[in-house]
Coordinates of C-alpha atoms in Angstrom, one line a residue:
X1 CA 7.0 9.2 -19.7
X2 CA 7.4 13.1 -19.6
X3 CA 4.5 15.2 -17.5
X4 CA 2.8 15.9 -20.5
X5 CA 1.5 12.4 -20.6
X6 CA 1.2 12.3 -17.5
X7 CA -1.2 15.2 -17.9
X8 CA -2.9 13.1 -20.9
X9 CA -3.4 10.4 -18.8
X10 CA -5.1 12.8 -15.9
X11 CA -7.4 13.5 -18.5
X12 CA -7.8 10.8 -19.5
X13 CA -6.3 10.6 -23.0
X14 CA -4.3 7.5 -23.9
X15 CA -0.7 7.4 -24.2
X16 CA 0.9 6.3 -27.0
X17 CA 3.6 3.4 -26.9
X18 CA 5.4 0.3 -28.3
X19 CA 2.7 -2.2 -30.2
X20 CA 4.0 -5.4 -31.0
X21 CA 1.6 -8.2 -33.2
X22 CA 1.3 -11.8 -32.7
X23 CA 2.6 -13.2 -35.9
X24 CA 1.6 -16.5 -37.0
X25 CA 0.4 -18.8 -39.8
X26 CA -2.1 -20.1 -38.3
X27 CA -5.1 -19.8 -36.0
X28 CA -5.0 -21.7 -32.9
X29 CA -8.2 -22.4 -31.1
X30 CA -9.1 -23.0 -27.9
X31 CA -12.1 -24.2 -26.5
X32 CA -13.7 -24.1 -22.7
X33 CA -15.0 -26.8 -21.2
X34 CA -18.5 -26.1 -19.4
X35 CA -17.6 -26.8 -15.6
X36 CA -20.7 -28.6 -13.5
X37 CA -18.8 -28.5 -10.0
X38 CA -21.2 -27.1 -7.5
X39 CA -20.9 -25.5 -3.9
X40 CA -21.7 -29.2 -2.9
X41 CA -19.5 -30.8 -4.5
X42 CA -16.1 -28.5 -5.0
X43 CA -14.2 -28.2 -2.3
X44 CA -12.7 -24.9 -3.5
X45 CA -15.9 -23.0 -3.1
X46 CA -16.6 -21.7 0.8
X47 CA -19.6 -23.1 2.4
X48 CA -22.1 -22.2 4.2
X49 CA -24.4 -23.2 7.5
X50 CA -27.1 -21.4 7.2
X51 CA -29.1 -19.0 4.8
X52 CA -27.2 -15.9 5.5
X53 CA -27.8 -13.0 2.8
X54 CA -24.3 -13.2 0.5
X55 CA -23.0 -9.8 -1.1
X56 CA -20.1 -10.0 -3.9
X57 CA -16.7 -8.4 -2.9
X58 CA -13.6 -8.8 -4.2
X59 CA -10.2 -6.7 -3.2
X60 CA -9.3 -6.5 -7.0
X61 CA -12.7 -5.2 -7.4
X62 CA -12.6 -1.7 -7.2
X63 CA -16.3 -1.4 -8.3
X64 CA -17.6 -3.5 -5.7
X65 CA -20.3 -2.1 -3.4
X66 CA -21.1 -3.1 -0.4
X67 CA -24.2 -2.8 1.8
X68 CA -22.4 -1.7 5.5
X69 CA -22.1 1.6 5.9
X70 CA -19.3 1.6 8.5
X71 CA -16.9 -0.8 7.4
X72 CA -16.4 -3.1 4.4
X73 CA -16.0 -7.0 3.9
X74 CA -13.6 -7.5 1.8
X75 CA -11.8 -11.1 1.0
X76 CA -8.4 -11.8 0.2
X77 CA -7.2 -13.8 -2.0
X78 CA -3.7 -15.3 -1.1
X79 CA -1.8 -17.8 -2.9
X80 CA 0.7 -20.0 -0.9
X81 CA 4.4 -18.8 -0.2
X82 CA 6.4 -20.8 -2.4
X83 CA 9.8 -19.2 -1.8
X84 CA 11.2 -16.9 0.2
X85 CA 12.1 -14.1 -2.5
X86 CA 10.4 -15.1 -5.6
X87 CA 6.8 -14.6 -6.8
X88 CA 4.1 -16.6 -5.2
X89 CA 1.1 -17.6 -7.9
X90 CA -2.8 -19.2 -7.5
X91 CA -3.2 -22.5 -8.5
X92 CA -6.8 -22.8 -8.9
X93 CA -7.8 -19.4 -10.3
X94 CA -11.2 -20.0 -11.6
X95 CA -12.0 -21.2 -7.8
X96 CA -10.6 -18.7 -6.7
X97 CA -11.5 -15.2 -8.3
X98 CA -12.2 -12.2 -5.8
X99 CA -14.3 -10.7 -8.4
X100 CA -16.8 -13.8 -7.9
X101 CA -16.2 -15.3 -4.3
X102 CA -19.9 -15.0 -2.0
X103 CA -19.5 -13.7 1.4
X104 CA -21.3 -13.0 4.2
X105 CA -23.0 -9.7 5.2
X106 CA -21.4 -7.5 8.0
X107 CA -23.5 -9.3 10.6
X108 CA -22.7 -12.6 9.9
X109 CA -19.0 -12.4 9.5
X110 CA -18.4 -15.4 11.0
X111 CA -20.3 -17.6 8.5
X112 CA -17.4 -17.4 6.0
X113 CA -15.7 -21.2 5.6
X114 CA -11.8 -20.6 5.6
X115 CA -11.1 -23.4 2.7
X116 CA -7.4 -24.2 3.2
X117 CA -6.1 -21.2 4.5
X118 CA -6.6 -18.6 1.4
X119 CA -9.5 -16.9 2.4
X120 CA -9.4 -14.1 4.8
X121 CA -12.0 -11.7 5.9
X122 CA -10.8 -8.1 6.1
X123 CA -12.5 -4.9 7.5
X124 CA -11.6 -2.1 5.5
X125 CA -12.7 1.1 7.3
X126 CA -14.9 3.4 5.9
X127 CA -12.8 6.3 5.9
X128 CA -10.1 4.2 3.9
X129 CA -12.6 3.2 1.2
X130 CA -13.1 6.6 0.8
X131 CA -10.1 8.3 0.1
X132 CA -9.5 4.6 -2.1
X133 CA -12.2 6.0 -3.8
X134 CA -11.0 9.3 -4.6
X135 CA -7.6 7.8 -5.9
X136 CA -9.5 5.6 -7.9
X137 CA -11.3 8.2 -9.7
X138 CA -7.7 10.2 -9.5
X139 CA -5.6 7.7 -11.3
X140 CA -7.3 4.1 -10.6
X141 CA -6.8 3.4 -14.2
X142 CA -3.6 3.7 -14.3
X143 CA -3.1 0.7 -11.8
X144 CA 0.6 -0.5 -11.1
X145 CA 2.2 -0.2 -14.5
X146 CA 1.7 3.9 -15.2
X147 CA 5.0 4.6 -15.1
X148 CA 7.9 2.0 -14.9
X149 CA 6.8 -0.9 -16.0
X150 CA 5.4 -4.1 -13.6
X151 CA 8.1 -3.8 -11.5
X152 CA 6.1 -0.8 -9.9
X153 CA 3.5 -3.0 -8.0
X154 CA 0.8 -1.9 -5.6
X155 CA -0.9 -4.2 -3.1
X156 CA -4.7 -4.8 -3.4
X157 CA -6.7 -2.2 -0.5
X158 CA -7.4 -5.5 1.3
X159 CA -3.5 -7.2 1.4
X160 CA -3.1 -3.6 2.7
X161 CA -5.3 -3.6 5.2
X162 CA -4.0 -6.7 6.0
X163 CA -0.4 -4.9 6.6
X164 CA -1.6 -2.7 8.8
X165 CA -3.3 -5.1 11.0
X166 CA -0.4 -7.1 11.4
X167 CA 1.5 -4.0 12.7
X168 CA -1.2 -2.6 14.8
X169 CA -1.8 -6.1 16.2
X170 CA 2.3 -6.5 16.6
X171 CA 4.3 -3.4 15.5
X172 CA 2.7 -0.8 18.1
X173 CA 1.3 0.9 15.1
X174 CA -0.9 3.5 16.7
X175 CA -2.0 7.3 16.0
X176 CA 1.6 8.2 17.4
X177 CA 3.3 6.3 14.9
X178 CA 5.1 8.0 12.3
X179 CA 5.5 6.4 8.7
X180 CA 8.2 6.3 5.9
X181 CA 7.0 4.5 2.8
X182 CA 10.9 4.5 0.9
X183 CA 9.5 4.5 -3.0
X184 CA 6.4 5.3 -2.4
X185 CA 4.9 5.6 -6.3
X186 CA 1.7 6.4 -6.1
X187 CA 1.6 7.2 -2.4
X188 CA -1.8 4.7 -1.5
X189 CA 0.3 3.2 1.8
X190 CA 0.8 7.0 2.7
X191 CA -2.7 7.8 2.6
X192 CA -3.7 4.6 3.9
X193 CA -2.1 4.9 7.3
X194 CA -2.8 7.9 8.1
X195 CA -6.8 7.1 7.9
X196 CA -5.9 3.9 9.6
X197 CA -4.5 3.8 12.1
X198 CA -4.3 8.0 11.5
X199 CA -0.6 8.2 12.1
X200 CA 1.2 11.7 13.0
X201 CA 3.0 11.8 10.0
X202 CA 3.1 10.0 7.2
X203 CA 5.7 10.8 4.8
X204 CA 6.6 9.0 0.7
X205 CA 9.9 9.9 -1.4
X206 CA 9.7 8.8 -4.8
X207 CA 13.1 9.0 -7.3
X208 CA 10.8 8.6 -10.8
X209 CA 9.3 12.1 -11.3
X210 CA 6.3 11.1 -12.9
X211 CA 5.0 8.4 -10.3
X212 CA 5.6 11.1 -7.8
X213 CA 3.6 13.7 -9.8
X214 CA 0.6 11.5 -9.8
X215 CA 1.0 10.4 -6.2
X216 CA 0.8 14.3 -5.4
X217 CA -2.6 15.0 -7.9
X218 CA -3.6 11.7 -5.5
X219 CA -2.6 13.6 -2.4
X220 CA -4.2 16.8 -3.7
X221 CA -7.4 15.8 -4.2
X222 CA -7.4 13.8 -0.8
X223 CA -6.7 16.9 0.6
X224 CA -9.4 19.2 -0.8
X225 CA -12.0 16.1 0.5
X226 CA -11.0 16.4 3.8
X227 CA -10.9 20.2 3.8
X228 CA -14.5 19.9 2.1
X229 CA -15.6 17.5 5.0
X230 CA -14.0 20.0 8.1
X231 CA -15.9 23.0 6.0
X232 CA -19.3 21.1 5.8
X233 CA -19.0 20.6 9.7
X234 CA -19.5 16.8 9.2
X235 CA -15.9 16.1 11.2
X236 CA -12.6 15.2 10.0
X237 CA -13.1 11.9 9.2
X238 CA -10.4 11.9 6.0
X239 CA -7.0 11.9 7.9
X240 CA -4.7 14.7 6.0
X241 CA -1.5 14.5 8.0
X242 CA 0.8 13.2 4.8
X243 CA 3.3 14.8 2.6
X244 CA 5.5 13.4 -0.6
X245 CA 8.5 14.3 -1.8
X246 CA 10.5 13.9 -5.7
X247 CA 13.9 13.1 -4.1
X248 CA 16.7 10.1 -3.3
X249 CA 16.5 8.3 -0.2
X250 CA 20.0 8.3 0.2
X251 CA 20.4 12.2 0.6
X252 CA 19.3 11.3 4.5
X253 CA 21.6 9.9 6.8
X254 CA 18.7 8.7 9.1
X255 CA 15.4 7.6 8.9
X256 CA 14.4 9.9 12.4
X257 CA 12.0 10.6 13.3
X258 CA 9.7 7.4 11.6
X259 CA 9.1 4.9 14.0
X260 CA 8.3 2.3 11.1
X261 CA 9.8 1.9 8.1
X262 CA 8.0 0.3 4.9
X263 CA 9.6 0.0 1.6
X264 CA 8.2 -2.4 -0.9
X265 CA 11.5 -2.9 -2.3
X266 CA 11.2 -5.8 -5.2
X267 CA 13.2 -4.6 -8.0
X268 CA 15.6 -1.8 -5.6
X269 CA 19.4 -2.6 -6.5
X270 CA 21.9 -4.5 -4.0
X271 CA 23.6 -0.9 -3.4
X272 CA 21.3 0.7 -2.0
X273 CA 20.2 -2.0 0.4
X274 CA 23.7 -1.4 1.3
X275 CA 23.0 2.3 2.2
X276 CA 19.6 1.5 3.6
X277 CA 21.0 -1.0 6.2
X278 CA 23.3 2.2 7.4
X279 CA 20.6 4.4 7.4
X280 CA 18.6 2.2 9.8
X281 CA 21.5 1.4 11.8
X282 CA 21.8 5.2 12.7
X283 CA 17.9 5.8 12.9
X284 CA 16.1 5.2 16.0
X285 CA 13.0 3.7 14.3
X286 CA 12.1 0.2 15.8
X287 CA 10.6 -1.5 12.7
X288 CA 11.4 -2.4 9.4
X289 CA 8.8 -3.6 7.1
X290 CA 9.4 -4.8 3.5
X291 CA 9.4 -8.0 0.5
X292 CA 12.6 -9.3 1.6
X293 CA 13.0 -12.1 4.0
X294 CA 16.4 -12.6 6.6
X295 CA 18.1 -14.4 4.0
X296 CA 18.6 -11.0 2.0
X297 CA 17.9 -8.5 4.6
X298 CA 20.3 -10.0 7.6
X299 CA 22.8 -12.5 6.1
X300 CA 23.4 -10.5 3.1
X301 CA 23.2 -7.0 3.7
X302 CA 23.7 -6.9 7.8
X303 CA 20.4 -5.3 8.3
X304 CA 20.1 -5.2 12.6
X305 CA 16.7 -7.0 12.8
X306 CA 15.0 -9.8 13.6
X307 CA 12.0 -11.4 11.9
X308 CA 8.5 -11.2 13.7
X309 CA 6.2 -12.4 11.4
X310 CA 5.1 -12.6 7.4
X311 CA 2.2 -12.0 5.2
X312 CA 1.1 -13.1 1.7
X313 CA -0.3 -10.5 0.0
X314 CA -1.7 -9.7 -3.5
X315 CA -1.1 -7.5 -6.2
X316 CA -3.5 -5.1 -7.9
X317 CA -4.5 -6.1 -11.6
X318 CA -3.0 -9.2 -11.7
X319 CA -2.3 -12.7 -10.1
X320 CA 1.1 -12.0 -8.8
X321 CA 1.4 -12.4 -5.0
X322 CA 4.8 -11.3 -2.7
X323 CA 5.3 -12.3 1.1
X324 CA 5.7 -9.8 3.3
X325 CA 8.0 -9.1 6.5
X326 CA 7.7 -7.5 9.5
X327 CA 10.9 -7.2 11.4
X328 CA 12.2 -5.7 14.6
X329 CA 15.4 -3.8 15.5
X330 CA 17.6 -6.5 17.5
X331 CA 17.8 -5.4 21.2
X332 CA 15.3 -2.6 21.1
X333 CA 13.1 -2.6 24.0
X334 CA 12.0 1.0 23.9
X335 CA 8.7 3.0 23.4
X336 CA 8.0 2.5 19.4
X337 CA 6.7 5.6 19.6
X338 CA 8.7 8.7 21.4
X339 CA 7.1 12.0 21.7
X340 CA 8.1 14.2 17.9
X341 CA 9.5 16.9 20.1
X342 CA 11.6 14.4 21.9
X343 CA 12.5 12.5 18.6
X344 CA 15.5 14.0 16.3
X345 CA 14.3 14.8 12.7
X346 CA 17.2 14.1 9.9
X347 CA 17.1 17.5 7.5
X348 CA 15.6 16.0 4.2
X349 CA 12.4 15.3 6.5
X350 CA 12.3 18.3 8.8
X351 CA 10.2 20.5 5.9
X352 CA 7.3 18.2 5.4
X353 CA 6.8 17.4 9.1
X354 CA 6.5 21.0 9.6
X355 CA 4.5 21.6 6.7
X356 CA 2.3 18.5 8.3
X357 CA 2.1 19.7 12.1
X358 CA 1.1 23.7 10.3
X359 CA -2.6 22.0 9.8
X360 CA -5.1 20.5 6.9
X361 CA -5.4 24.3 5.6
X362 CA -1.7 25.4 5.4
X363 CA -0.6 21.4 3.8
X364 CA -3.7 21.5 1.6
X365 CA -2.7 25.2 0.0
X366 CA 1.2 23.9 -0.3
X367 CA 0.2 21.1 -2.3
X368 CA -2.0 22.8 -4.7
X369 CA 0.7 25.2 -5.2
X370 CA 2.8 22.6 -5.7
X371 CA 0.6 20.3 -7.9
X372 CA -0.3 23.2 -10.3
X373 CA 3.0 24.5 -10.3
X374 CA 3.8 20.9 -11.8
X375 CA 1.5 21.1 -14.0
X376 CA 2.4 24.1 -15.9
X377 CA 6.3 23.2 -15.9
X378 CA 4.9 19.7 -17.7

């Protein structure tokens, strides 16, 4: 995909590509068979105790409203983990679908039945929805497969939330953490961290061109938000501090100064595991978080960590669920996160962290420069 159609698809023109037909003799038929299960009587459907006032979420639902104004309920729906490294699926989708499931209003959280373990309430913060929001109307459409195929696949706003509980609950992910999202695509992660938990840098490289291009029109446009919020004197509520970057990974020969490390690596070759595991073994940053579990990441490519936890998560558009880790580096029992100007900064990341610590106005202007710039050479 050149960024021409990239362009198209900005403006939402189609893009042209391979059409296959079915081709057959015959017509089969199919036919539905009207169910009459009930609340009562299904045990797949949540239950309630008392006549609290339901509104419909779902995380796949990117239209869904919601009547908090602070934060948002939003419930996640997460198939079991099957294996360690291959997909995990639902098994009773039509009990299951996040675009249907009732629950409870803000103020009656608790009311929400957890039926076997694969329903999960998630607070998505206002500020999050927002700039999900402005990346929805950005390139929402687009989904996981705008550029690369499936392999490209991006996590539901709610299994993401669900991330970055995890580490804030036990990963010291704070406001001083800095982030590295290796493959970032469309650059949601970025942008999500540094609303929650507003991280002091947040930084994505992306090696396809065109993914990268839309992750900056993203980043753009979150920008000029949060510039219009600072202007209107209503607050910075829309964190900013986050820059991308077209480039290889493998051009660094550390991952300093991040003090986590996310990569949702499904589909990233065995050699450059091979080169990732040295980076990290040279980096200072205390946490590793990806889609591989011990098997792959310690006993096959030496990776210096131990496993803390996992989390099922889904997949935006579609059914497909992956598992993921949160490890630790082995024997590390310093401060996850060391003062920047105590921290050494490898040279492929030293730019952007001084573009980021310059201010919203200075990044914002860079990235339109940038974005336009793009645009033109497309």
């Amino acid at each position: 995909m050149a960024l021409k159609e990239v362009s198209n698809i900005l403006n939402n023109k189609p893009v042209t590509g391979n059409k296959g037909k079915a081709k057959g003799k015959g017509k089969s038929k199919s036919r539905t068979k009207k169910s009459t299960a009930s609340p009562e009587n299904d045990p797949a459907v949540p239950t309630r105790t008392d006549e609290t006032p339901l509104i419909t979420v779902g995380i796949h639902n990117n239209n869904a409203s919601s009547t908090t104004k602070e934060t948002e309920t939003t419930n996640a729906v997460v198939a079991p983990d099957t294996s360690d490294d291959t997909k995990a699926t639902k098994d009773n989708e039509d009990a299951h679908n996040p675009d249907t499931l009732a629950v409870p209003a803000k103020d009656n959280i608790d009311g929400l039945t957890n039926v076997f373990g694969k329903i999960s309430l998630v607070q998505v913060p206002s500020n999050v929805r927002k700039v999900y929001k402005i990346i929805r109307n950005c390139t929402g459409s687009i989904g996981g497969n705008g550029a690369g195929g499936a392999i490209y696949g991006e996590l539901t706003v709610g299994s993401m939330q669900k991330v970055v509980d995890v580490m804030k609950d036990k990963l010291e992910f704070t406001a001083r953490s800095r982030f590295i999202d290796v493959g970032c695509g469309l650059a949601k992660p970025n942008m999500h961290v540094v609303q929650d938990p507003g991280v002091e840098f947040s930084y994505g490289i992306e090696l396809n061109k065109e993914r990268w291009f839309l992750g900056l029109h993203n980043l753009n446009n979150v920008l000029k938000a949060a510039r219009d919020e600072k202007e209107g004197g209503d607050g910075e509520t829309i964190g900013y501090r986050c820059m991308l970057a077209h480039g290889d990974i493998v051009e660094a020969k550390s991952f300093d100064p991040f003090t986590h490390v996310y990569m949702f690596d499904i589909g990233f070759p065995p050699h450059l595991f091979d080169t990732l595991a040295k980076m990290f073994k040279r980096s200072k940053s205390k946490y590793l978080i990806c889609y591989h579990s011990p098997r792959i990441m310690i006993d096959r490519y030496g990776f210096e960590i131990e496993l803390i936890c996992k989390e099922a998560t889904s997949m935006h558009g579609s059914s497909e669920g992956h598992t993921c880790y949160f490890y630790k580096r082995i024997g590390c029992e310093y401060d996850a996160n060391p003062s920047i100007d105590k921290t050494r900064c490898d040279p492929l990341f030293s730019g952007a962290l001084k573009l980021v610590q310059s201010g919203l106005d200075e990044l914002a202007d860079s990235v339109e420069e940038q974005f336009v710039e793009e645009m033109g050479a497309g």
